mmCIF file of C-alpha atoms and ligand atoms in Angstrom:
data_model
loop_
_atom_site.group_PDB
_atom_site.id
_atom_site.type_symbol
_atom_site.label_atom_id
_atom_site.label_comp_id
_atom_site.label_asym_id
_atom_site.label_seq_id
_atom_site.Cartn_x
_atom_site.Cartn_y
_atom_site.Cartn_z
ATOM 1 C CA MET A 960 -31.518 23.059 -6.279
ATOM 2 C CA THR A 961 -27.769 23.114 -6.835
ATOM 3 C CA THR A 962 -25.607 20.194 -5.768
ATOM 4 C CA THR A 963 -21.926 19.862 -5.213
ATOM 5 C CA GLU A 964 -19.708 17.714 -7.278
ATOM 6 C CA SER A 965 -20.227 14.801 -4.797
ATOM 7 C CA GLY A 966 -23.908 15.124 -5.156
ATOM 8 C CA ALA A 967 -24.550 16.651 -1.735
ATOM 9 C CA PRO A 968 -26.869 19.578 -1.524
ATOM 10 C CA PRO A 969 -24.968 22.474 -0.058
ATOM 11 C CA ALA A 970 -25.648 22.723 3.665
ATOM 12 C CA SER A 971 -26.117 26.433 3.214
ATOM 13 C CA GLY A 972 -25.604 28.922 0.370
ATOM 14 C CA GLY A 973 -22.849 30.865 2.213
ATOM 15 C CA THR A 974 -19.203 30.849 1.232
ATOM 16 C CA GLY A 975 -17.710 32.030 4.594
ATOM 17 C CA PRO A 976 -15.225 29.817 6.452
ATOM 18 C CA ALA A 977 -17.914 28.494 8.796
ATOM 19 C CA ASP A 978 -20.239 27.680 5.859
ATOM 20 C CA LEU A 979 -17.458 25.849 4.037
ATOM 21 C CA GLN A 980 -16.466 23.874 7.179
ATOM 22 C CA GLU A 981 -20.140 23.077 7.732
ATOM 23 C CA ARG A 982 -20.691 21.830 4.157
ATOM 24 C CA PHE A 983 -17.412 19.603 4.387
ATOM 25 C CA GLU A 984 -18.577 18.066 7.635
ATOM 26 C CA ALA A 985 -22.032 17.394 6.195
ATOM 27 C CA THR A 986 -20.438 15.678 3.216
ATOM 28 C CA ILE A 987 -18.442 13.493 5.563
ATOM 29 C CA ALA A 988 -21.407 12.761 7.829
ATOM 30 C CA ARG A 989 -23.478 11.702 4.913
ATOM 31 C CA ASP A 990 -20.735 9.306 3.763
ATOM 32 C CA GLN A 991 -20.436 11.217 0.529
ATOM 33 C CA ARG A 992 -17.207 11.863 -1.361
ATOM 34 C CA VAL A 993 -15.075 14.925 -1.094
ATOM 35 C CA GLU A 994 -13.892 15.916 -4.589
ATOM 36 C CA PRO A 995 -10.822 17.894 -5.661
ATOM 37 C CA ARG A 996 -12.827 21.119 -6.383
ATOM 38 C CA ASP A 997 -14.535 21.020 -3.020
ATOM 39 C CA TRP A 998 -13.349 23.085 -0.183
ATOM 40 C CA MET A 999 -11.556 21.041 2.496
ATOM 41 C CA PRO A 1000 -9.690 21.855 5.763
ATOM 42 C CA ASP A 1001 -5.924 22.211 5.343
ATOM 43 C CA GLY A 1002 -5.333 19.324 7.856
ATOM 44 C CA TYR A 1003 -7.513 17.038 5.714
ATOM 45 C CA ARG A 1004 -5.598 17.959 2.620
ATOM 46 C CA ARG A 1005 -2.174 17.582 4.319
ATOM 47 C CA THR A 1006 -3.052 14.194 5.816
ATOM 48 C CA LEU A 1007 -4.270 12.909 2.442
ATOM 49 C CA ILE A 1008 -1.182 14.144 0.603
ATOM 50 C CA ARG A 1009 1.055 12.410 3.156
ATOM 51 C CA GLN A 1010 -0.991 9.171 3.144
ATOM 52 C CA ILE A 1011 -1.425 8.905 -0.632
ATOM 53 C CA ALA A 1012 2.192 9.861 -1.329
ATOM 54 C CA GLN A 1013 3.466 7.312 1.114
ATOM 55 C CA HIS A 1014 1.229 4.762 -0.442
ATOM 56 C CA ALA A 1015 2.519 5.693 -3.896
ATOM 57 C CA HIS A 1016 6.145 5.527 -2.684
ATOM 58 C CA SER A 1017 5.434 2.104 -1.178
ATOM 59 C CA GLU A 1018 4.061 0.725 -4.484
ATOM 60 C CA ILE A 1019 7.167 1.997 -6.324
ATOM 61 C CA ILE A 1020 9.814 0.886 -3.875
ATOM 62 C CA GLY A 1021 7.798 -2.297 -3.398
ATOM 63 C CA MET A 1022 8.703 -3.342 -6.893
ATOM 64 C CA GLN A 1023 12.361 -3.877 -5.946
ATOM 65 C CA PRO A 1024 12.348 -6.899 -3.652
ATOM 66 C CA GLU A 1025 10.519 -9.069 -6.122
ATOM 67 C CA ALA A 1026 11.934 -7.546 -9.236
ATOM 68 C CA ALA A 1027 15.281 -9.003 -8.074
ATOM 69 C CA TRP A 1028 13.820 -12.475 -8.920
ATOM 70 C CA ILE A 1029 12.476 -11.720 -12.380
ATOM 71 C CA THR A 1030 15.660 -12.798 -14.116
ATOM 72 C CA ARG A 1031 16.017 -15.902 -11.896
ATOM 73 C CA ALA A 1032 12.387 -17.120 -12.005
ATOM 74 C CA PRO A 1033 12.428 -20.892 -12.296
ATOM 75 C CA SER A 1034 10.149 -21.092 -15.370
ATOM 76 C CA LEU A 1035 8.679 -19.005 -18.180
ATOM 77 C CA ARG A 1036 5.267 -19.109 -16.541
ATOM 78 C CA ARG A 1037 6.652 -17.894 -13.188
ATOM 79 C CA LYS A 1038 8.538 -15.180 -14.945
ATOM 80 C CA ALA A 1039 5.416 -14.025 -16.815
ATOM 81 C CA ILE A 1040 3.444 -13.936 -13.627
ATOM 82 C CA LEU A 1041 6.061 -12.076 -11.630
ATOM 83 C CA LEU A 1042 6.583 -9.557 -14.501
ATOM 84 C CA ALA A 1043 2.881 -8.861 -14.558
ATOM 85 C CA LYS A 1044 2.776 -8.420 -10.821
ATOM 86 C CA VAL A 1045 5.670 -6.016 -10.603
ATOM 87 C CA GLN A 1046 4.340 -4.001 -13.463
ATOM 88 C CA ASP A 1047 0.962 -3.758 -11.691
ATOM 89 C CA GLU A 1048 2.741 -2.270 -8.719
ATOM 90 C CA ALA A 1049 4.249 0.450 -10.937
ATOM 91 C CA GLY A 1050 0.688 1.159 -12.180
ATOM 92 C CA HIS A 1051 -0.534 1.415 -8.603
ATOM 93 C CA GLY A 1052 2.131 3.996 -7.917
ATOM 94 C CA LEU A 1053 1.086 5.974 -10.960
ATOM 95 C CA TYR A 1054 -2.560 6.032 -10.068
ATOM 96 C CA LEU A 1055 -1.722 7.128 -6.548
ATOM 97 C CA TYR A 1056 0.673 9.912 -7.639
ATOM 98 C CA SER A 1057 -2.151 11.134 -9.900
ATOM 99 C CA ALA A 1058 -4.581 11.019 -7.055
ATOM 100 C CA ALA A 1059 -2.110 13.007 -4.906
ATOM 101 C CA GLU A 1060 -1.807 15.623 -7.695
ATOM 102 C CA THR A 1061 -5.538 16.325 -7.472
ATOM 103 C CA LEU A 1062 -4.757 17.756 -4.093
ATOM 104 C CA GLY A 1063 -2.495 20.431 -5.602
ATOM 105 C CA VAL A 1064 0.859 18.831 -5.078
ATOM 106 C CA ASP A 1065 3.353 17.986 -7.835
ATOM 107 C CA ARG A 1066 4.558 14.489 -8.403
ATOM 108 C CA ALA A 1067 8.143 15.669 -8.921
ATOM 109 C CA GLU A 1068 7.936 17.313 -5.534
ATOM 110 C CA LEU A 1069 6.629 14.158 -3.931
ATOM 111 C CA ASN A 1070 9.554 12.246 -5.483
ATOM 112 C CA ASP A 1071 12.029 14.765 -4.030
ATOM 113 C CA ARG A 1072 10.442 14.316 -0.607
ATOM 114 C CA LEU A 1073 10.975 10.582 -0.902
ATOM 115 C CA LEU A 1074 14.606 10.894 -2.116
ATOM 116 C CA GLU A 1075 15.410 13.376 0.646
ATOM 117 C CA GLY A 1076 13.902 11.103 3.276
ATOM 118 C CA ARG A 1077 11.169 13.585 4.166
ATOM 119 C CA GLN A 1078 8.449 11.075 3.191
ATOM 120 C CA LYS A 1079 8.425 7.363 4.042
ATOM 121 C CA TYR A 1080 7.352 4.167 2.449
ATOM 122 C CA SER A 1081 6.177 0.910 3.914
ATOM 123 C CA SER A 1082 8.709 -0.630 6.307
ATOM 124 C CA ILE A 1083 8.081 -4.091 4.770
ATOM 125 C CA PHE A 1084 10.048 -3.367 1.597
ATOM 126 C CA ASN A 1085 13.303 -3.044 3.623
ATOM 127 C CA TYR A 1086 13.608 -6.728 4.114
ATOM 128 C CA PRO A 1087 15.643 -8.877 1.643
ATOM 129 C CA THR A 1088 14.215 -11.513 -0.658
ATOM 130 C CA LEU A 1089 16.563 -14.430 -0.122
ATOM 131 C CA THR A 1090 14.921 -17.265 -2.054
ATOM 132 C CA PHE A 1091 12.160 -17.724 -4.673
ATOM 133 C CA ALA A 1092 9.861 -18.789 -1.837
ATOM 134 C CA ASP A 1093 10.041 -15.153 -0.705
ATOM 135 C CA VAL A 1094 8.200 -14.157 -3.895
ATOM 136 C CA GLY A 1095 5.361 -16.506 -2.903
ATOM 137 C CA VAL A 1096 5.297 -15.324 0.774
ATOM 138 C CA ILE A 1097 5.350 -11.652 -0.262
ATOM 139 C CA GLY A 1098 2.243 -12.287 -2.406
ATOM 140 C CA TRP A 1099 0.541 -14.202 0.246
ATOM 141 C CA PHE A 1100 1.369 -12.006 3.248
ATOM 142 C CA VAL A 1101 2.326 -8.507 1.906
ATOM 143 C CA ASP A 1102 -0.310 -8.344 -0.785
ATOM 144 C CA GLY A 1103 -2.766 -10.055 1.611
ATOM 145 C CA ALA A 1104 -2.030 -7.316 4.179
ATOM 146 C CA ALA A 1105 -2.396 -4.770 1.435
ATOM 147 C CA ILE A 1106 -5.854 -6.075 0.667
ATOM 148 C CA CYS A 1107 -6.879 -5.830 4.355
ATOM 149 C CA ASN A 1108 -5.654 -2.256 4.373
ATOM 150 C CA GLN A 1109 -6.962 -1.111 1.036
ATOM 151 C CA VAL A 1110 -10.376 -2.729 0.696
ATOM 152 C CA PRO A 1111 -11.810 -0.295 3.314
ATOM 153 C CA LEU A 1112 -9.913 2.521 1.502
ATOM 154 C CA CYS A 1113 -12.376 1.997 -1.501
ATOM 155 C CA ARG A 1114 -14.834 3.726 0.813
ATOM 156 C CA SER A 1115 -12.372 6.486 1.882
ATOM 157 C CA SER A 1116 -14.004 9.967 1.948
ATOM 158 C CA TYR A 1117 -11.671 11.379 -0.781
ATOM 159 C CA GLY A 1118 -13.081 10.484 -4.206
ATOM 160 C CA PRO A 1119 -9.972 10.157 -6.256
ATOM 161 C CA TYR A 1120 -8.226 8.015 -3.658
ATOM 162 C CA ALA A 1121 -11.248 5.720 -3.088
ATOM 163 C CA ARG A 1122 -11.696 5.227 -6.826
ATOM 164 C CA ALA A 1123 -8.050 4.428 -7.459
ATOM 165 C CA MET A 1124 -8.316 1.755 -4.752
ATOM 166 C CA VAL A 1125 -11.116 -0.144 -6.569
ATOM 167 C CA ARG A 1126 -8.842 -1.181 -9.386
ATOM 168 C CA VAL A 1127 -5.785 -1.493 -7.174
ATOM 169 C CA CYS A 1128 -7.657 -3.985 -4.943
ATOM 170 C CA LYS A 1129 -8.615 -6.213 -7.917
ATOM 171 C CA GLU A 1130 -4.974 -6.459 -8.880
ATOM 172 C CA GLU A 1131 -3.819 -7.069 -5.287
ATOM 173 C CA SER A 1132 -6.263 -9.980 -5.235
ATOM 174 C CA PHE A 1133 -4.385 -11.450 -8.167
ATOM 175 C CA HIS A 1134 -1.065 -10.846 -6.388
ATOM 176 C CA GLN A 1135 -2.177 -12.617 -3.308
ATOM 177 C CA ARG A 1136 -3.470 -15.550 -5.266
ATOM 178 C CA GLN A 1137 -0.350 -15.963 -7.408
ATOM 179 C CA GLY A 1138 1.692 -16.005 -4.209
ATOM 180 C CA TYR A 1139 -0.417 -18.631 -2.569
ATOM 181 C CA GLU A 1140 -0.469 -20.751 -5.654
ATOM 182 C CA LEU A 1141 3.328 -20.588 -5.928
ATOM 183 C CA LEU A 1142 3.559 -21.677 -2.321
ATOM 184 C CA ARG A 1143 1.073 -24.499 -2.809
ATOM 185 C CA THR A 1144 3.166 -25.778 -5.647
ATOM 186 C CA MET A 1145 6.349 -25.597 -3.519
ATOM 187 C CA THR A 1146 4.806 -27.177 -0.435
ATOM 188 C CA ARG A 1147 3.775 -30.165 -2.637
ATOM 189 C CA GLY A 1148 7.295 -30.416 -3.956
ATOM 190 C CA THR A 1149 10.515 -31.635 -2.327
ATOM 191 C CA LYS A 1150 11.528 -31.479 1.310
ATOM 192 C CA ALA A 1151 14.018 -28.789 0.392
ATOM 193 C CA GLN A 1152 11.249 -26.744 -1.196
ATOM 194 C CA ARG A 1153 8.963 -27.092 1.892
ATOM 195 C CA GLU A 1154 11.808 -26.048 4.069
ATOM 196 C CA MET A 1155 12.459 -22.895 1.822
ATOM 197 C CA VAL A 1156 8.743 -22.011 2.225
ATOM 198 C CA GLN A 1157 8.783 -22.407 5.999
ATOM 199 C CA ASP A 1158 12.002 -20.341 6.246
ATOM 200 C CA ALA A 1159 10.428 -17.533 4.205
ATOM 201 C CA VAL A 1160 7.226 -17.655 6.297
ATOM 202 C CA ASN A 1161 9.355 -17.416 9.480
ATOM 203 C CA ARG A 1162 11.219 -14.324 8.183
ATOM 204 C CA TRP A 1163 8.178 -12.466 6.756
ATOM 205 C CA TRP A 1164 5.457 -13.096 9.287
ATOM 206 C CA TRP A 1165 6.354 -10.538 11.917
ATOM 207 C CA PRO A 1166 7.363 -7.701 9.466
ATOM 208 C CA SER A 1167 4.003 -8.339 7.723
ATOM 209 C CA LEU A 1168 2.131 -7.777 10.990
ATOM 210 C CA MET A 1169 4.107 -4.532 11.409
ATOM 211 C CA MET A 1170 2.738 -3.267 8.078
ATOM 212 C CA PHE A 1171 -0.429 -2.290 9.861
ATOM 213 C CA GLY A 1172 1.549 0.325 11.848
ATOM 214 C CA PRO A 1173 2.008 0.886 15.577
ATOM 215 C CA PRO A 1174 -0.640 -0.270 18.065
ATOM 216 C CA ASP A 1175 -3.704 1.942 18.385
ATOM 217 C CA GLU A 1176 -2.626 3.637 21.565
ATOM 218 C CA ASN A 1177 0.612 4.689 19.832
ATOM 219 C CA SER A 1178 -0.941 5.907 16.628
ATOM 220 C CA PRO A 1179 -1.634 9.620 17.109
ATOM 221 C CA ASN A 1180 -2.993 10.440 13.685
ATOM 222 C CA SER A 1181 -5.470 7.496 13.454
ATOM 223 C CA ALA A 1182 -8.395 9.062 15.443
ATOM 224 C CA GLN A 1183 -8.413 12.161 13.216
ATOM 225 C CA SER A 1184 -8.163 10.070 10.025
ATOM 226 C CA MET A 1185 -11.044 7.879 11.161
ATOM 227 C CA ALA A 1186 -13.122 10.953 12.022
ATOM 228 C CA TRP A 1187 -12.517 12.215 8.534
ATOM 229 C CA LYS A 1188 -13.329 8.793 7.146
ATOM 230 C CA ILE A 1189 -10.108 8.647 5.261
ATOM 231 C CA LYS A 1190 -9.394 5.629 7.350
ATOM 232 C CA ARG A 1191 -12.142 3.246 8.301
ATOM 233 C CA HIS A 1192 -10.562 0.872 10.830
ATOM 234 C CA SER A 1193 -7.834 1.092 13.336
ATOM 235 C CA ASN A 1194 -4.419 -0.497 12.892
ATOM 236 C CA ASP A 1195 -5.123 -3.153 15.507
ATOM 237 C CA GLU A 1196 -8.457 -4.055 13.983
ATOM 238 C CA LEU A 1197 -6.852 -4.455 10.538
ATOM 239 C CA ARG A 1198 -3.996 -6.512 12.002
ATOM 240 C CA GLN A 1199 -6.533 -8.826 13.627
ATOM 241 C CA ARG A 1200 -8.370 -9.244 10.344
ATOM 242 C CA PHE A 1201 -5.165 -10.191 8.604
ATOM 243 C CA VAL A 1202 -4.352 -12.828 11.230
ATOM 244 C CA ASP A 1203 -7.862 -14.251 11.123
ATOM 245 C CA MET A 1204 -7.741 -14.417 7.270
ATOM 246 C CA THR A 1205 -4.262 -15.890 7.165
ATOM 247 C CA VAL A 1206 -4.191 -18.665 9.861
ATOM 248 C CA PRO A 1207 -6.618 -21.012 7.975
ATOM 249 C CA GLN A 1208 -4.585 -20.535 4.828
ATOM 250 C CA ALA A 1209 -1.415 -21.481 6.717
ATOM 251 C CA GLU A 1210 -3.095 -24.674 7.898
ATOM 252 C CA ALA A 1211 -4.207 -25.491 4.394
ATOM 253 C CA LEU A 1212 -0.591 -25.036 3.141
ATOM 254 C CA GLY A 1213 0.815 -27.049 6.020
ATOM 255 C CA VAL A 1214 3.221 -24.338 7.263
ATOM 256 C CA THR A 1215 3.637 -23.105 10.801
ATOM 257 C CA LEU A 1216 3.288 -19.387 11.665
ATOM 258 C CA PRO A 1217 6.168 -18.463 13.970
ATOM 259 C CA ASP A 1218 4.095 -17.334 16.889
ATOM 260 C CA PRO A 1219 3.808 -19.499 20.056
ATOM 261 C CA GLU A 1220 0.951 -17.351 21.327
ATOM 262 C CA LEU A 1221 -1.203 -17.879 18.289
ATOM 263 C CA ARG A 1222 -4.485 -19.706 19.140
ATOM 264 C CA TRP A 1223 -8.168 -19.547 18.526
ATOM 265 C CA ASN A 1224 -10.173 -17.635 21.087
ATOM 266 C CA GLU A 1225 -13.579 -19.211 21.313
ATOM 267 C CA GLU A 1226 -15.027 -16.345 23.235
ATOM 268 C CA ARG A 1227 -13.872 -13.607 20.853
ATOM 269 C CA GLY A 1228 -14.409 -15.728 17.753
ATOM 270 C CA ARG A 1229 -10.971 -14.554 16.627
ATOM 271 C CA TYR A 1230 -7.360 -15.527 16.907
ATOM 272 C CA ASP A 1231 -5.199 -14.388 19.799
ATOM 273 C CA PHE A 1232 -1.627 -13.618 18.700
ATOM 274 C CA GLY A 1233 1.624 -12.245 20.086
ATOM 275 C CA THR A 1234 2.895 -8.711 19.839
ATOM 276 C CA PRO A 1235 5.250 -7.768 16.988
ATOM 277 C CA ASP A 1236 8.504 -6.128 17.908
ATOM 278 C CA PHE A 1237 7.412 -2.539 17.461
ATOM 279 C CA ASP A 1238 10.910 -1.244 18.421
ATOM 280 C CA GLU A 1239 12.096 -3.064 15.226
ATOM 281 C CA LEU A 1240 9.322 -1.227 13.293
ATOM 282 C CA VAL A 1241 10.545 2.072 14.546
ATOM 283 C CA ARG A 1242 14.213 1.264 13.666
ATOM 284 C CA VAL A 1243 13.217 0.197 10.130
ATOM 285 C CA ILE A 1244 11.127 3.337 9.594
ATOM 286 C CA LYS A 1245 14.004 5.416 10.770
ATOM 287 C CA GLY A 1246 16.189 3.886 8.102
ATOM 288 C CA GLU A 1247 17.936 1.140 9.915
ATOM 289 C CA GLY A 1248 16.289 -1.843 8.301
ATOM 290 C CA PRO A 1249 18.386 -4.436 6.432
ATOM 291 C CA CYS A 1250 17.818 -2.957 2.990
ATOM 292 C CA ASN A 1251 16.782 0.708 3.464
ATOM 293 C CA ALA A 1252 19.984 2.160 1.926
ATOM 294 C CA GLU A 1253 19.905 -0.262 -1.004
ATOM 295 C CA ARG A 1254 16.256 0.578 -1.774
ATOM 296 C CA MET A 1255 16.831 4.310 -1.748
ATOM 297 C CA GLU A 1256 20.004 4.019 -3.763
ATOM 298 C CA ARG A 1257 18.254 1.969 -6.408
ATOM 299 C CA ARG A 1258 15.307 4.488 -6.511
ATOM 300 C CA ARG A 1259 17.687 7.394 -6.847
ATOM 301 C CA THR A 1260 19.583 5.625 -9.689
ATOM 302 C CA ALA A 1261 16.380 4.734 -11.489
ATOM 303 C CA HIS A 1262 15.168 8.306 -11.204
ATOM 304 C CA GLU A 1263 18.347 9.682 -12.616
ATOM 305 C CA GLU A 1264 18.396 7.110 -15.387
ATOM 306 C CA GLY A 1265 14.924 7.989 -16.301
ATOM 307 C CA ALA A 1266 15.648 11.679 -16.797
ATOM 308 C CA TRP A 1267 15.764 11.271 -20.641
ATOM 309 C CA VAL A 1268 12.302 9.651 -20.590
ATOM 310 C CA ARG A 1269 10.833 12.588 -18.638
ATOM 311 C CA GLU A 1270 12.552 15.075 -20.966
ATOM 312 C CA ALA A 1271 11.224 13.256 -24.112
ATOM 313 C CA ALA A 1272 7.719 13.052 -22.704
ATOM 314 C CA ALA A 1273 7.733 16.787 -21.804
ATOM 315 C CA ALA A 1274 9.049 17.719 -25.239
ATOM 316 C CA HIS A 1275 6.398 15.505 -26.890
ATOM 317 C CA ALA A 1276 3.625 17.096 -24.737
ATOM 318 C CA ALA A 1277 4.887 20.607 -25.709
ATOM 319 C CA LYS A 1278 4.901 19.670 -29.420
ATOM 320 C CA GLN A 1279 1.349 18.341 -29.177
ATOM 321 C CA ALA A 1280 0.188 21.457 -27.306
ATOM 322 C CA SER A 1281 1.665 23.767 -29.841
ATOM 323 C CA ARG A 1282 0.185 21.711 -32.688
ATOM 324 C CA SER A 1283 -3.265 21.806 -31.273
ATOM 325 C CA LYS A 1284 -2.830 25.559 -30.666
ATOM 326 C CA ARG A 1285 -1.894 26.038 -34.335
ATOM 327 C CA GLY A 1286 -4.855 23.903 -35.265
ATOM 328 C CA MET A 1287 -7.276 26.116 -33.315
ATOM 329 C CA ALA A 1288 -5.753 29.245 -34.763
ATOM 330 C CA ALA A 1289 -6.199 27.851 -38.350
HETATM 331 FE FE1 FE2 B 2311 0.144 -2.606 -5.190
HETATM 332 FE FE1 FE2 B 2312 0.451 -5.969 -4.995
#
């Protein structure tokens, strides 16, 4: 018996459109992986390209807010941690662009779409990092939210995306811990340090809750993504998980989350919380956040300044290819 790349026996031997569709649906229904060489519906491919590219862009743009503090880190230890963290984010971007390329799209094309504003990145990276406490709070909240989002993506139906997420999540867990550890140090420090932490928490809490996207009733693509098992949980469910995970950590740190409606709901066994300002989310996504222009400008400059690296890499690859061709001819 023949099997497909994902190990699924073909639903039928045919290759007509209905057979292909049937085989794809059987793979999804069995919770098996769709691989690059498998047939997939155009909508599935388009959705994945959009989601993986936006994820990749977010990792790359997401380096900026924290990178701003590398040269101002208060100690060698903090500098080393922050450097490692920011470099990890670059790595995440690279895995994800590679995963997107398995769907038949070129990384240079995705980069153009970002620079031309045709593809987005996470709204959270359009907020400024005003103090070093922001580095800690980003690790705690933003990487914590990334973990909530990305752990279920390790079971996403598209193989290359799911596999990239396994390593990414391990690194996100380090990012979250380094942020929390930094904040624990600061909250045990001076009054001024504690106030700095509380101020950063106040500024980042609501934008972090917005990272999960609009509420479910306003999230038109979610149902299809869940049916295709690209996405495993709804925006609201993931937001709730993040709140439930973070509240006890806030208590342990001795900081207050800026939400008067936040309280434990005995009946639900979960926390109740207020509604983020989703109009703000829409404005920031549209480009009107505090740092959108700055982030894009920086990305554009970095891309232009990196032209020589791309040229050198392409020339090196061409030289290697012609050498191996000569080797084969000999
Ligand atoms: Fe990341
Ligand atoms: Fe991270």
